[in-house]
Amino acid sequence: MSKRPIIIDTDPGIDDALAIAIALFSEELDVKLITTVAGNVSLENVTLNTLRLLHFFGKDVPVAKGAAEPLIVEFVDASNVHGKTGMEGYDFPEPKQELLLEEHAVNAMRRVIMESPEPVTLVPIATLTNIALLFAMYPEVKTNIREIVMMGGSATRGNKGVMSEFNIATDPEAAQMVFQCGLPIVMAGLDVGLKALVLPEDSEEIKKMNKTGDMAYHLFKRYRGGSFGTGLKMYDSCAIAYLLCPELFEVVETYVGVELHGTMTAGCTVVDLRGYLHKEPNAKVCMDIDGEKFRAWFKEAISKCN
Ligand code: RIB
Ligand code: CA
């Protein structure tokens, strides 16, 4: 069976790093392109981190830089969670600069999508600025996109605001444009991300597996997405897990909108589970995950890395 072509849009980011590793070493996914966007840290740093990761993994996937700022709101990063550089805690090799394309991420995505012999899956695990720009500039790409499987949003509480999740809240207008794009969307938000935990015993096991596991262990010691002692949240790996092991998830098809003007709720995803808004469903929302099975899946996936 041919590998599923995907484009990962990312902001490494400690949890991004493990999601990218799992995708790169999966026998089922063909990572055609990795695009970067300002999010966890600046565009420069997330791009350098991506190039460092590809050098570390020994994978020559093309990389294209995307948006340095959100469409409208002021950019606020998450360096408090991932450290100043975005991947503090491990001494990576130099960034593999030769993998960095001259093209802007949006142009590179358009080229890869339109050249692909089979529909491409977009896997945004960061702010949705690049994806929104892609659809605004090149709507024709929708003819060759299979679906969008994102990490983002929340049907309940937030991790950036009271009700807002970081990837959505960092660029709410972009997120609204993506949820309105008309393509099949899978939203793996905090409802599953908060339960996709790596426990201390898992970290100790992973550390001994291979160099990726050792790298992960060192990053986990610095990562503030949860705590090393009670469980680290592998938010972005949920999007990859959905692609590779959808049976881990409970999914509800419903309408998702993005609140843009709430004085206390701007940037939250409004997941209309009971149809109060009388709008057609536009997304499959991952509402639950089997945490134990996720842990086993995650460790098995890391064991396949180098
Ligand atoms: O809310 C979690 C998301 O924000 C993850 O993608 C994490 O990497 C950060 O970007
Ligand atoms: Ca991310």
PDB file of C-alpha atoms and ligand atoms in Angstrom:
ATOM      1  CA  MET A   1       0.000   0.000   0.000  1.00  0.00           C
ATOM      2  CA  SER A   2       1.434   3.445  -0.915  1.00  0.00           C
ATOM      3  CA  LYS A   3       2.304   5.840   1.885  1.00  0.00           C
ATOM      4  CA  ARG A   4      -0.165   8.628   2.661  1.00  0.00           C
ATOM      5  CA  PRO A   5       1.282  11.982   1.520  1.00  0.00           C
ATOM      6  CA  ILE A   6       1.200  14.633   4.245  1.00  0.00           C
ATOM      7  CA  ILE A   7       2.454  18.177   4.851  1.00  0.00           C
ATOM      8  CA  ILE A   8       3.242  19.058   8.471  1.00  0.00           C
ATOM      9  CA  ASP A   9       2.845  22.713   9.486  1.00  0.00           C
ATOM     10  CA  THR A  10       4.656  23.153  12.767  1.00  0.00           C
ATOM     11  CA  ASP A  11       6.260  25.351  15.444  1.00  0.00           C
ATOM     12  CA  PRO A  12       8.832  23.179  17.284  1.00  0.00           C
ATOM     13  CA  GLY A  13       8.276  23.141  20.148  1.00  0.00           C
ATOM     14  CA  ILE A  14       9.011  20.104  22.266  1.00  0.00           C
ATOM     15  CA  ASP A  15       5.768  18.254  21.599  1.00  0.00           C
ATOM     16  CA  ASP A  16       6.073  19.092  17.892  1.00  0.00           C
ATOM     17  CA  ALA A  17       9.509  17.448  17.867  1.00  0.00           C
ATOM     18  CA  LEU A  18       8.102  14.071  18.925  1.00  0.00           C
ATOM     19  CA  ALA A  19       5.122  14.329  16.558  1.00  0.00           C
ATOM     20  CA  ILE A  20       7.512  15.032  13.678  1.00  0.00           C
ATOM     21  CA  ALA A  21       9.737  12.104  14.705  1.00  0.00           C
ATOM     22  CA  ILE A  22       6.806   9.687  14.748  1.00  0.00           C
ATOM     23  CA  ALA A  23       5.589  10.879  11.336  1.00  0.00           C
ATOM     24  CA  LEU A  24       9.061  10.696   9.750  1.00  0.00           C
ATOM     25  CA  PHE A  25       9.717   7.137  10.916  1.00  0.00           C
ATOM     26  CA  SER A  26       6.207   5.839  10.251  1.00  0.00           C
ATOM     27  CA  GLU A  27       5.896   3.267   7.455  1.00  0.00           C
ATOM     28  CA  GLU A  28       2.470   4.660   6.536  1.00  0.00           C
ATOM     29  CA  LEU A  29       3.181   8.366   6.097  1.00  0.00           C
ATOM     30  CA  ASP A  30       5.128  10.179   3.381  1.00  0.00           C
ATOM     31  CA  VAL A  31       6.129  13.608   4.758  1.00  0.00           C
ATOM     32  CA  LYS A  32       6.419  15.598   1.514  1.00  0.00           C
ATOM     33  CA  LEU A  33       7.121  18.974   3.138  1.00  0.00           C
ATOM     34  CA  ILE A  34       7.452  20.609   6.549  1.00  0.00           C
ATOM     35  CA  THR A  35       6.375  24.244   6.837  1.00  0.00           C
ATOM     36  CA  THR A  36       7.049  26.485   9.801  1.00  0.00           C
ATOM     37  CA  VAL A  37       5.031  29.220  11.450  1.00  0.00           C
ATOM     38  CA  ALA A  38       5.607  31.488  14.443  1.00  0.00           C
ATOM     39  CA  GLY A  39       3.975  29.990  17.491  1.00  0.00           C
ATOM     40  CA  ASN A  40       5.765  28.379  20.398  1.00  0.00           C
ATOM     41  CA  VAL A  41       8.702  30.657  19.635  1.00  0.00           C
ATOM     42  CA  SER A  42       9.671  33.009  16.762  1.00  0.00           C
ATOM     43  CA  LEU A  43       9.590  31.968  13.126  1.00  0.00           C
ATOM     44  CA  GLU A  44      13.381  32.035  13.028  1.00  0.00           C
ATOM     45  CA  ASN A  45      13.682  29.715  16.018  1.00  0.00           C
ATOM     46  CA  VAL A  46      10.970  27.252  14.977  1.00  0.00           C
ATOM     47  CA  THR A  47      12.616  27.035  11.538  1.00  0.00           C
ATOM     48  CA  LEU A  48      16.092  26.480  12.989  1.00  0.00           C
ATOM     49  CA  ASN A  49      14.613  23.855  15.328  1.00  0.00           C
ATOM     50  CA  THR A  50      12.984  22.060  12.407  1.00  0.00           C
ATOM     51  CA  LEU A  51      16.286  22.006  10.493  1.00  0.00           C
ATOM     52  CA  ARG A  52      18.098  20.757  13.616  1.00  0.00           C
ATOM     53  CA  LEU A  53      15.548  17.967  14.046  1.00  0.00           C
ATOM     54  CA  LEU A  54      15.907  16.825  10.426  1.00  0.00           C
ATOM     55  CA  HIS A  55      19.695  16.755  10.807  1.00  0.00           C
ATOM     56  CA  PHE A  56      19.293  14.786  14.049  1.00  0.00           C
ATOM     57  CA  PHE A  57      16.843  12.296  12.459  1.00  0.00           C
ATOM     58  CA  GLY A  58      18.852  12.047   9.228  1.00  0.00           C
ATOM     59  CA  LYS A  59      15.763  12.787   7.130  1.00  0.00           C
ATOM     60  CA  ASP A  60      16.072  15.090   4.090  1.00  0.00           C
ATOM     61  CA  VAL A  61      12.563  16.555   3.997  1.00  0.00           C
ATOM     62  CA  PRO A  62      12.244  20.019   2.405  1.00  0.00           C
ATOM     63  CA  VAL A  63      11.384  22.848   4.784  1.00  0.00           C
ATOM     64  CA  ALA A  64       9.727  26.183   3.956  1.00  0.00           C
ATOM     65  CA  LYS A  65       9.369  29.189   6.251  1.00  0.00           C
ATOM     66  CA  GLY A  66       5.899  30.671   6.650  1.00  0.00           C
ATOM     67  CA  ALA A  67       4.227  33.437   8.589  1.00  0.00           C
ATOM     68  CA  ALA A  68       6.167  35.383  11.211  1.00  0.00           C
ATOM     69  CA  GLU A  69       3.041  36.999  12.669  1.00  0.00           C
ATOM     70  CA  PRO A  70      -0.662  36.217  13.085  1.00  0.00           C
ATOM     71  CA  LEU A  71      -3.082  37.809  10.578  1.00  0.00           C
ATOM     72  CA  ILE A  72      -4.547  40.373  12.957  1.00  0.00           C
ATOM     73  CA  VAL A  73      -3.793  39.889  16.673  1.00  0.00           C
ATOM     74  CA  GLU A  74      -0.429  40.623  18.290  1.00  0.00           C
ATOM     75  CA  PHE A  75       1.966  37.656  18.357  1.00  0.00           C
ATOM     76  CA  VAL A  76       2.522  36.135  21.802  1.00  0.00           C
ATOM     77  CA  ASP A  77       4.741  33.028  21.988  1.00  0.00           C
ATOM     78  CA  ALA A  78       4.869  30.069  24.400  1.00  0.00           C
ATOM     79  CA  SER A  79       8.547  30.226  25.332  1.00  0.00           C
ATOM     80  CA  ASN A  80       7.471  29.835  28.966  1.00  0.00           C
ATOM     81  CA  VAL A  81       6.453  26.271  28.059  1.00  0.00           C
ATOM     82  CA  HIS A  82       9.165  25.292  25.570  1.00  0.00           C
ATOM     83  CA  GLY A  83      12.083  27.463  26.661  1.00  0.00           C
ATOM     84  CA  LYS A  84      13.603  30.517  24.935  1.00  0.00           C
ATOM     85  CA  THR A  85      14.833  28.596  21.878  1.00  0.00           C
ATOM     86  CA  GLY A  86      11.723  26.396  21.776  1.00  0.00           C
ATOM     87  CA  MET A  87      13.636  23.159  22.276  1.00  0.00           C
ATOM     88  CA  GLU A  88      15.741  23.690  25.356  1.00  0.00           C
ATOM     89  CA  GLY A  89      17.188  20.751  27.174  1.00  0.00           C
ATOM     90  CA  TYR A  90      19.139  18.933  24.455  1.00  0.00           C
ATOM     91  CA  ASP A  91      22.292  19.721  22.469  1.00  0.00           C
ATOM     92  CA  PHE A  92      21.117  19.252  18.853  1.00  0.00           C
ATOM     93  CA  PRO A  93      23.378  19.162  15.788  1.00  0.00           C
ATOM     94  CA  GLU A  94      23.594  22.219  13.563  1.00  0.00           C
ATOM     95  CA  PRO A  95      20.495  23.105  11.473  1.00  0.00           C
ATOM     96  CA  LYS A  96      20.635  21.414   8.041  1.00  0.00           C
ATOM     97  CA  GLN A  97      20.279  24.685   6.104  1.00  0.00           C
ATOM     98  CA  GLU A  98      20.404  23.004   2.701  1.00  0.00           C
ATOM     99  CA  LEU A  99      16.901  21.652   3.369  1.00  0.00           C
ATOM    100  CA  LEU A 100      15.461  25.169   3.635  1.00  0.00           C
ATOM    101  CA  LEU A 101      13.655  26.197   0.433  1.00  0.00           C
ATOM    102  CA  GLU A 102      13.765  29.736  -0.943  1.00  0.00           C
ATOM    103  CA  GLU A 103       9.985  29.492  -1.429  1.00  0.00           C
ATOM    104  CA  HIS A 104       7.559  30.832   1.159  1.00  0.00           C
ATOM    105  CA  ALA A 105       5.674  28.048   2.946  1.00  0.00           C
ATOM    106  CA  VAL A 106       2.391  28.954   1.250  1.00  0.00           C
ATOM    107  CA  ASN A 107       3.926  28.730  -2.228  1.00  0.00           C
ATOM    108  CA  ALA A 108       5.721  25.506  -1.355  1.00  0.00           C
ATOM    109  CA  MET A 109       2.499  23.965  -0.033  1.00  0.00           C
ATOM    110  CA  ARG A 110       0.655  24.960  -3.209  1.00  0.00           C
ATOM    111  CA  ARG A 111       3.376  23.423  -5.421  1.00  0.00           C
ATOM    112  CA  VAL A 112       3.557  20.164  -3.445  1.00  0.00           C
ATOM    113  CA  ILE A 113      -0.231  19.802  -3.282  1.00  0.00           C
ATOM    114  CA  MET A 114      -0.833  20.530  -6.977  1.00  0.00           C
ATOM    115  CA  GLU A 115       2.018  18.224  -8.042  1.00  0.00           C
ATOM    116  CA  SER A 116       0.884  15.315  -5.865  1.00  0.00           C
ATOM    117  CA  PRO A 117      -0.555  12.356  -7.807  1.00  0.00           C
ATOM    118  CA  GLU A 118      -2.869  11.682  -4.859  1.00  0.00           C
ATOM    119  CA  PRO A 119      -4.704  14.048  -2.478  1.00  0.00           C
ATOM    120  CA  VAL A 120      -2.492  15.432   0.302  1.00  0.00           C
ATOM    121  CA  THR A 121      -3.386  15.545   3.995  1.00  0.00           C
ATOM    122  CA  LEU A 122      -2.503  18.765   5.815  1.00  0.00           C
ATOM    123  CA  VAL A 123      -1.328  18.239   9.406  1.00  0.00           C
ATOM    124  CA  PRO A 124      -1.141  21.623  11.148  1.00  0.00           C
ATOM    125  CA  ILE A 125       0.189  21.250  14.684  1.00  0.00           C
ATOM    126  CA  ALA A 126       0.652  24.979  15.241  1.00  0.00           C
ATOM    127  CA  THR A 127      -1.050  28.308  14.645  1.00  0.00           C
ATOM    128  CA  LEU A 128      -3.163  28.177  11.449  1.00  0.00           C
ATOM    129  CA  THR A 129      -1.805  31.320   9.769  1.00  0.00           C
ATOM    130  CA  ASN A 130      -0.071  29.486   6.889  1.00  0.00           C
ATOM    131  CA  ILE A 131      -3.113  27.332   6.173  1.00  0.00           C
ATOM    132  CA  ALA A 132      -5.444  30.337   6.089  1.00  0.00           C
ATOM    133  CA  LEU A 133      -3.086  32.197   3.745  1.00  0.00           C
ATOM    134  CA  LEU A 134      -2.857  29.112   1.522  1.00  0.00           C
ATOM    135  CA  PHE A 135      -6.633  28.993   1.049  1.00  0.00           C
ATOM    136  CA  ALA A 136      -6.896  32.767   0.580  1.00  0.00           C
ATOM    137  CA  MET A 137      -4.134  32.914  -2.040  1.00  0.00           C
ATOM    138  CA  TYR A 138      -4.594  29.589  -3.820  1.00  0.00           C
ATOM    139  CA  PRO A 139      -8.148  28.202  -3.323  1.00  0.00           C
ATOM    140  CA  GLU A 140      -7.520  25.762  -6.171  1.00  0.00           C
ATOM    141  CA  VAL A 141      -5.434  23.624  -3.788  1.00  0.00           C
ATOM    142  CA  LYS A 142      -8.663  22.380  -2.215  1.00  0.00           C
ATOM    143  CA  THR A 143      -9.177  20.113  -5.238  1.00  0.00           C
ATOM    144  CA  ASN A 144      -6.206  17.978  -4.138  1.00  0.00           C
ATOM    145  CA  ILE A 145      -6.413  18.024  -0.339  1.00  0.00           C
ATOM    146  CA  ARG A 146      -7.802  14.861   1.318  1.00  0.00           C
ATOM    147  CA  GLU A 147      -8.400  16.361   4.791  1.00  0.00           C
ATOM    148  CA  ILE A 148      -6.944  18.581   7.475  1.00  0.00           C
ATOM    149  CA  VAL A 149      -5.941  16.817  10.709  1.00  0.00           C
ATOM    150  CA  MET A 150      -5.024  19.493  13.211  1.00  0.00           C
ATOM    151  CA  MET A 151      -3.880  19.789  16.774  1.00  0.00           C
ATOM    152  CA  GLY A 152      -5.860  22.721  18.111  1.00  0.00           C
ATOM    153  CA  GLY A 153      -8.927  23.961  19.886  1.00  0.00           C
ATOM    154  CA  SER A 154     -10.928  22.718  22.834  1.00  0.00           C
ATOM    155  CA  ALA A 155     -14.546  21.820  23.473  1.00  0.00           C
ATOM    156  CA  THR A 156     -14.049  22.849  27.092  1.00  0.00           C
ATOM    157  CA  ARG A 157     -11.328  24.808  28.893  1.00  0.00           C
ATOM    158  CA  GLY A 158      -8.226  26.434  27.451  1.00  0.00           C
ATOM    159  CA  ASN A 159      -4.459  26.418  27.977  1.00  0.00           C
ATOM    160  CA  LYS A 160      -3.747  29.918  26.734  1.00  0.00           C
ATOM    161  CA  GLY A 161      -6.943  31.658  27.870  1.00  0.00           C
ATOM    162  CA  VAL A 162      -9.806  30.611  30.118  1.00  0.00           C
ATOM    163  CA  MET A 163     -11.494  28.871  27.182  1.00  0.00           C
ATOM    164  CA  SER A 164      -8.899  29.138  24.411  1.00  0.00           C
ATOM    165  CA  GLU A 165      -6.239  26.693  23.250  1.00  0.00           C
ATOM    166  CA  PHE A 166      -2.841  28.086  22.177  1.00  0.00           C
ATOM    167  CA  ASN A 167      -2.811  27.236  18.434  1.00  0.00           C
ATOM    168  CA  ILE A 168      -6.256  28.737  17.880  1.00  0.00           C
ATOM    169  CA  ALA A 169      -5.872  31.699  20.232  1.00  0.00           C
ATOM    170  CA  THR A 170      -2.533  32.756  18.736  1.00  0.00           C
ATOM    171  CA  ASP A 171      -4.315  33.490  15.432  1.00  0.00           C
ATOM    172  CA  PRO A 172      -8.109  33.249  15.846  1.00  0.00           C
ATOM    173  CA  GLU A 173      -8.927  34.866  12.482  1.00  0.00           C
ATOM    174  CA  ALA A 174      -6.765  32.320  10.661  1.00  0.00           C
ATOM    175  CA  ALA A 175      -8.456  29.508  12.571  1.00  0.00           C
ATOM    176  CA  GLN A 176     -11.915  30.790  11.651  1.00  0.00           C
ATOM    177  CA  MET A 177     -10.897  30.898   7.953  1.00  0.00           C
ATOM    178  CA  VAL A 178      -9.694  27.291   8.164  1.00  0.00           C
ATOM    179  CA  PHE A 179     -12.839  26.006   9.900  1.00  0.00           C
ATOM    180  CA  GLN A 180     -14.872  27.689   7.132  1.00  0.00           C
ATOM    181  CA  CYS A 181     -12.780  26.253   4.249  1.00  0.00           C
ATOM    182  CA  GLY A 182     -15.240  23.464   3.407  1.00  0.00           C
ATOM    183  CA  LEU A 183     -12.655  20.634   3.510  1.00  0.00           C
ATOM    184  CA  PRO A 184     -12.913  17.627   5.851  1.00  0.00           C
ATOM    185  CA  ILE A 185     -11.369  18.636   9.188  1.00  0.00           C
ATOM    186  CA  VAL A 186     -10.340  16.564  12.199  1.00  0.00           C
ATOM    187  CA  MET A 187      -9.783  18.596  15.353  1.00  0.00           C
ATOM    188  CA  ALA A 188      -7.541  16.949  17.962  1.00  0.00           C
ATOM    189  CA  GLY A 189      -7.782  19.533  20.729  1.00  0.00           C
ATOM    190  CA  LEU A 190      -7.200  19.736  24.441  1.00  0.00           C
ATOM    191  CA  ASP A 191     -10.047  17.299  25.058  1.00  0.00           C
ATOM    192  CA  VAL A 192      -7.606  14.589  24.011  1.00  0.00           C
ATOM    193  CA  GLY A 193      -4.282  16.449  24.338  1.00  0.00           C
ATOM    194  CA  LEU A 194      -4.671  16.769  28.094  1.00  0.00           C
ATOM    195  CA  LYS A 195      -5.079  12.983  28.349  1.00  0.00           C
ATOM    196  CA  ALA A 196      -2.273  12.073  25.906  1.00  0.00           C
ATOM    197  CA  LEU A 197       0.268  11.842  28.702  1.00  0.00           C
ATOM    198  CA  VAL A 198       3.800  10.480  28.954  1.00  0.00           C
ATOM    199  CA  LEU A 199       4.271   9.361  32.560  1.00  0.00           C
ATOM    200  CA  PRO A 200       7.636   9.212  34.360  1.00  0.00           C
ATOM    201  CA  GLU A 201       7.897   5.455  33.829  1.00  0.00           C
ATOM    202  CA  ASP A 202       7.285   5.979  30.117  1.00  0.00           C
ATOM    203  CA  SER A 203      10.056   8.587  29.951  1.00  0.00           C
ATOM    204  CA  GLU A 204      12.480   6.213  31.666  1.00  0.00           C
ATOM    205  CA  GLU A 205      11.536   3.467  29.178  1.00  0.00           C
ATOM    206  CA  ILE A 206      11.831   5.784  26.158  1.00  0.00           C
ATOM    207  CA  LYS A 207      15.225   7.067  27.274  1.00  0.00           C
ATOM    208  CA  LYS A 208      16.760   3.624  26.833  1.00  0.00           C
ATOM    209  CA  MET A 209      15.175   2.884  23.440  1.00  0.00           C
ATOM    210  CA  ASN A 210      17.326   4.839  20.978  1.00  0.00           C
ATOM    211  CA  LYS A 211      18.847   8.284  20.430  1.00  0.00           C
ATOM    212  CA  THR A 212      15.423   9.797  19.740  1.00  0.00           C
ATOM    213  CA  GLY A 213      14.231   8.448  23.079  1.00  0.00           C
ATOM    214  CA  ASP A 214      17.278   9.860  24.833  1.00  0.00           C
ATOM    215  CA  MET A 215      16.677  13.241  23.150  1.00  0.00           C
ATOM    216  CA  ALA A 216      12.994  13.142  24.149  1.00  0.00           C
ATOM    217  CA  TYR A 217      13.909  12.398  27.758  1.00  0.00           C
ATOM    218  CA  HIS A 218      16.173  15.440  27.933  1.00  0.00           C
ATOM    219  CA  LEU A 219      13.537  17.690  26.327  1.00  0.00           C
ATOM    220  CA  PHE A 220      10.880  16.348  28.684  1.00  0.00           C
ATOM    221  CA  LYS A 221      12.954  17.482  31.642  1.00  0.00           C
ATOM    222  CA  ARG A 222      12.552  21.061  30.322  1.00  0.00           C
ATOM    223  CA  TYR A 223       9.040  20.848  28.852  1.00  0.00           C
ATOM    224  CA  ARG A 224       6.371  22.651  30.875  1.00  0.00           C
ATOM    225  CA  GLY A 225       3.365  21.169  29.054  1.00  0.00           C
ATOM    226  CA  GLY A 226       2.289  19.324  32.161  1.00  0.00           C
ATOM    227  CA  SER A 227       4.955  17.990  34.484  1.00  0.00           C
ATOM    228  CA  PHE A 228       7.610  15.289  34.245  1.00  0.00           C
ATOM    229  CA  GLY A 229       6.363  13.829  37.506  1.00  0.00           C
ATOM    230  CA  THR A 230       2.618  13.690  36.846  1.00  0.00           C
ATOM    231  CA  GLY A 231       2.497  13.469  33.039  1.00  0.00           C
ATOM    232  CA  LEU A 232       3.672  15.415  30.014  1.00  0.00           C
ATOM    233  CA  LYS A 233       1.034  16.379  27.431  1.00  0.00           C
ATOM    234  CA  MET A 234       1.861  15.125  23.947  1.00  0.00           C
ATOM    235  CA  TYR A 235      -0.591  17.498  22.273  1.00  0.00           C
ATOM    236  CA  ASP A 236       0.823  17.368  18.732  1.00  0.00           C
ATOM    237  CA  SER A 237       1.309  13.602  18.694  1.00  0.00           C
ATOM    238  CA  CYS A 238      -2.494  13.335  18.904  1.00  0.00           C
ATOM    239  CA  ALA A 239      -2.778  14.577  15.314  1.00  0.00           C
ATOM    240  CA  ILE A 240      -0.290  11.945  14.140  1.00  0.00           C
ATOM    241  CA  ALA A 241      -1.966   9.317  16.329  1.00  0.00           C
ATOM    242  CA  TYR A 242      -5.284  10.063  14.616  1.00  0.00           C
ATOM    243  CA  LEU A 243      -3.680   9.403  11.223  1.00  0.00           C
ATOM    244  CA  LEU A 244      -2.004   6.175  12.325  1.00  0.00           C
ATOM    245  CA  CYS A 245      -4.352   4.806  14.999  1.00  0.00           C
ATOM    246  CA  PRO A 246      -7.778   6.518  14.787  1.00  0.00           C
ATOM    247  CA  GLU A 247      -9.316   3.844  16.996  1.00  0.00           C
ATOM    248  CA  LEU A 248      -7.646   5.523  19.975  1.00  0.00           C
ATOM    249  CA  PHE A 249     -10.200   8.304  19.717  1.00  0.00           C
ATOM    250  CA  GLU A 250     -13.878   8.989  20.285  1.00  0.00           C
ATOM    251  CA  VAL A 251     -14.990  11.416  17.597  1.00  0.00           C
ATOM    252  CA  VAL A 252     -18.097  13.584  17.204  1.00  0.00           C
ATOM    253  CA  GLU A 253     -19.034  15.304  13.947  1.00  0.00           C
ATOM    254  CA  THR A 254     -20.336  18.795  14.706  1.00  0.00           C
ATOM    255  CA  TYR A 255     -20.064  22.517  13.988  1.00  0.00           C
ATOM    256  CA  VAL A 256     -16.985  24.358  15.210  1.00  0.00           C
ATOM    257  CA  GLY A 257     -16.682  28.138  15.060  1.00  0.00           C
ATOM    258  CA  VAL A 258     -14.038  30.454  16.490  1.00  0.00           C
ATOM    259  CA  GLU A 259     -14.994  33.285  18.830  1.00  0.00           C
ATOM    260  CA  LEU A 260     -13.280  36.444  17.551  1.00  0.00           C
ATOM    261  CA  HIS A 261     -14.846  39.205  19.640  1.00  0.00           C
ATOM    262  CA  GLY A 262     -15.481  37.861  23.131  1.00  0.00           C
ATOM    263  CA  THR A 263     -13.955  40.136  25.765  1.00  0.00           C
ATOM    264  CA  MET A 264     -13.070  37.059  27.842  1.00  0.00           C
ATOM    265  CA  THR A 265     -13.397  34.257  25.281  1.00  0.00           C
ATOM    266  CA  ALA A 266     -11.721  35.528  22.110  1.00  0.00           C
ATOM    267  CA  GLY A 267      -9.771  32.715  20.446  1.00  0.00           C
ATOM    268  CA  CYS A 268     -11.850  29.861  21.790  1.00  0.00           C
ATOM    269  CA  THR A 269     -13.338  27.173  19.584  1.00  0.00           C
ATOM    270  CA  VAL A 270     -17.096  27.028  19.970  1.00  0.00           C
ATOM    271  CA  VAL A 271     -17.875  23.305  19.615  1.00  0.00           C
ATOM    272  CA  ASP A 272     -21.639  23.164  19.152  1.00  0.00           C
ATOM    273  CA  LEU A 273     -22.283  19.611  20.377  1.00  0.00           C
ATOM    274  CA  ARG A 274     -26.048  20.158  20.814  1.00  0.00           C
ATOM    275  CA  GLY A 275     -26.754  22.147  17.627  1.00  0.00           C
ATOM    276  CA  TYR A 276     -27.797  25.413  19.283  1.00  0.00           C
ATOM    277  CA  LEU A 277     -26.347  27.385  16.343  1.00  0.00           C
ATOM    278  CA  HIS A 278     -28.228  25.363  13.687  1.00  0.00           C
ATOM    279  CA  LYS A 279     -25.154  25.140  11.474  1.00  0.00           C
ATOM    280  CA  GLU A 280     -24.011  22.196   9.369  1.00  0.00           C
ATOM    281  CA  PRO A 281     -21.178  20.128  10.892  1.00  0.00           C
ATOM    282  CA  ASN A 282     -17.751  21.227   9.607  1.00  0.00           C
ATOM    283  CA  ALA A 283     -15.412  19.079  11.684  1.00  0.00           C
ATOM    284  CA  LYS A 284     -14.845  15.755  13.381  1.00  0.00           C
ATOM    285  CA  VAL A 285     -13.898  16.653  16.950  1.00  0.00           C
ATOM    286  CA  CYS A 286     -11.847  14.197  19.007  1.00  0.00           C
ATOM    287  CA  MET A 287     -13.732  14.238  22.294  1.00  0.00           C
ATOM    288  CA  ASP A 288     -11.884  11.459  24.136  1.00  0.00           C
ATOM    289  CA  ILE A 289      -8.826   9.221  23.913  1.00  0.00           C
ATOM    290  CA  ASP A 290      -7.849   5.942  25.529  1.00  0.00           C
ATOM    291  CA  GLY A 291      -4.922   7.238  27.592  1.00  0.00           C
ATOM    292  CA  GLU A 292      -3.426   3.826  28.335  1.00  0.00           C
ATOM    293  CA  LYS A 293      -3.546   2.769  24.695  1.00  0.00           C
ATOM    294  CA  PHE A 294      -2.074   6.145  23.693  1.00  0.00           C
ATOM    295  CA  ARG A 295       0.906   5.596  26.009  1.00  0.00           C
ATOM    296  CA  ALA A 296       1.526   2.159  24.488  1.00  0.00           C
ATOM    297  CA  TRP A 297       1.134   3.541  20.948  1.00  0.00           C
ATOM    298  CA  PHE A 298       3.486   6.443  21.672  1.00  0.00           C
ATOM    299  CA  LYS A 299       6.245   4.208  23.051  1.00  0.00           C
ATOM    300  CA  GLU A 300       5.896   1.764  20.160  1.00  0.00           C
ATOM    301  CA  ALA A 301       6.139   4.684  17.719  1.00  0.00           C
ATOM    302  CA  ILE A 302       9.263   6.086  19.396  1.00  0.00           C
ATOM    303  CA  SER A 303      10.850   2.621  19.307  1.00  0.00           C
ATOM    304  CA  LYS A 304      10.671   2.821  15.475  1.00  0.00           C
ATOM    305  CA  CYS A 305      12.733   6.031  15.406  1.00  0.00           C
ATOM    306  CA  ASN A 306      16.512   6.119  15.163  1.00  0.00           C
TER     307      ASN A 306
HETATM  308  O1  RIB B   1      -1.987  23.893  22.822  1.00  0.00           O
HETATM  309  C1  RIB B   1      -0.954  23.040  22.427  1.00  0.00           C
HETATM  310  C2  RIB B   1      -0.340  23.470  21.129  1.00  0.00           C
HETATM  311  O2  RIB B   1       0.334  24.705  21.303  1.00  0.00           O
HETATM  312  C3  RIB B   1       0.743  22.495  20.635  1.00  0.00           C
HETATM  313  O3  RIB B   1       0.771  22.510  19.238  1.00  0.00           O
HETATM  314  C4  RIB B   1       1.995  23.076  21.196  1.00  0.00           C
HETATM  315  O4  RIB B   1       3.155  22.729  20.422  1.00  0.00           O
HETATM  316  C5  RIB B   1       1.726  24.533  21.044  1.00  0.00           C
HETATM  317  O5  RIB B   1       2.012  24.902  19.714  1.00  0.00           O
HETATM  318 CA    CA B   2       2.895  22.805  18.066  1.00  0.00          CA
END
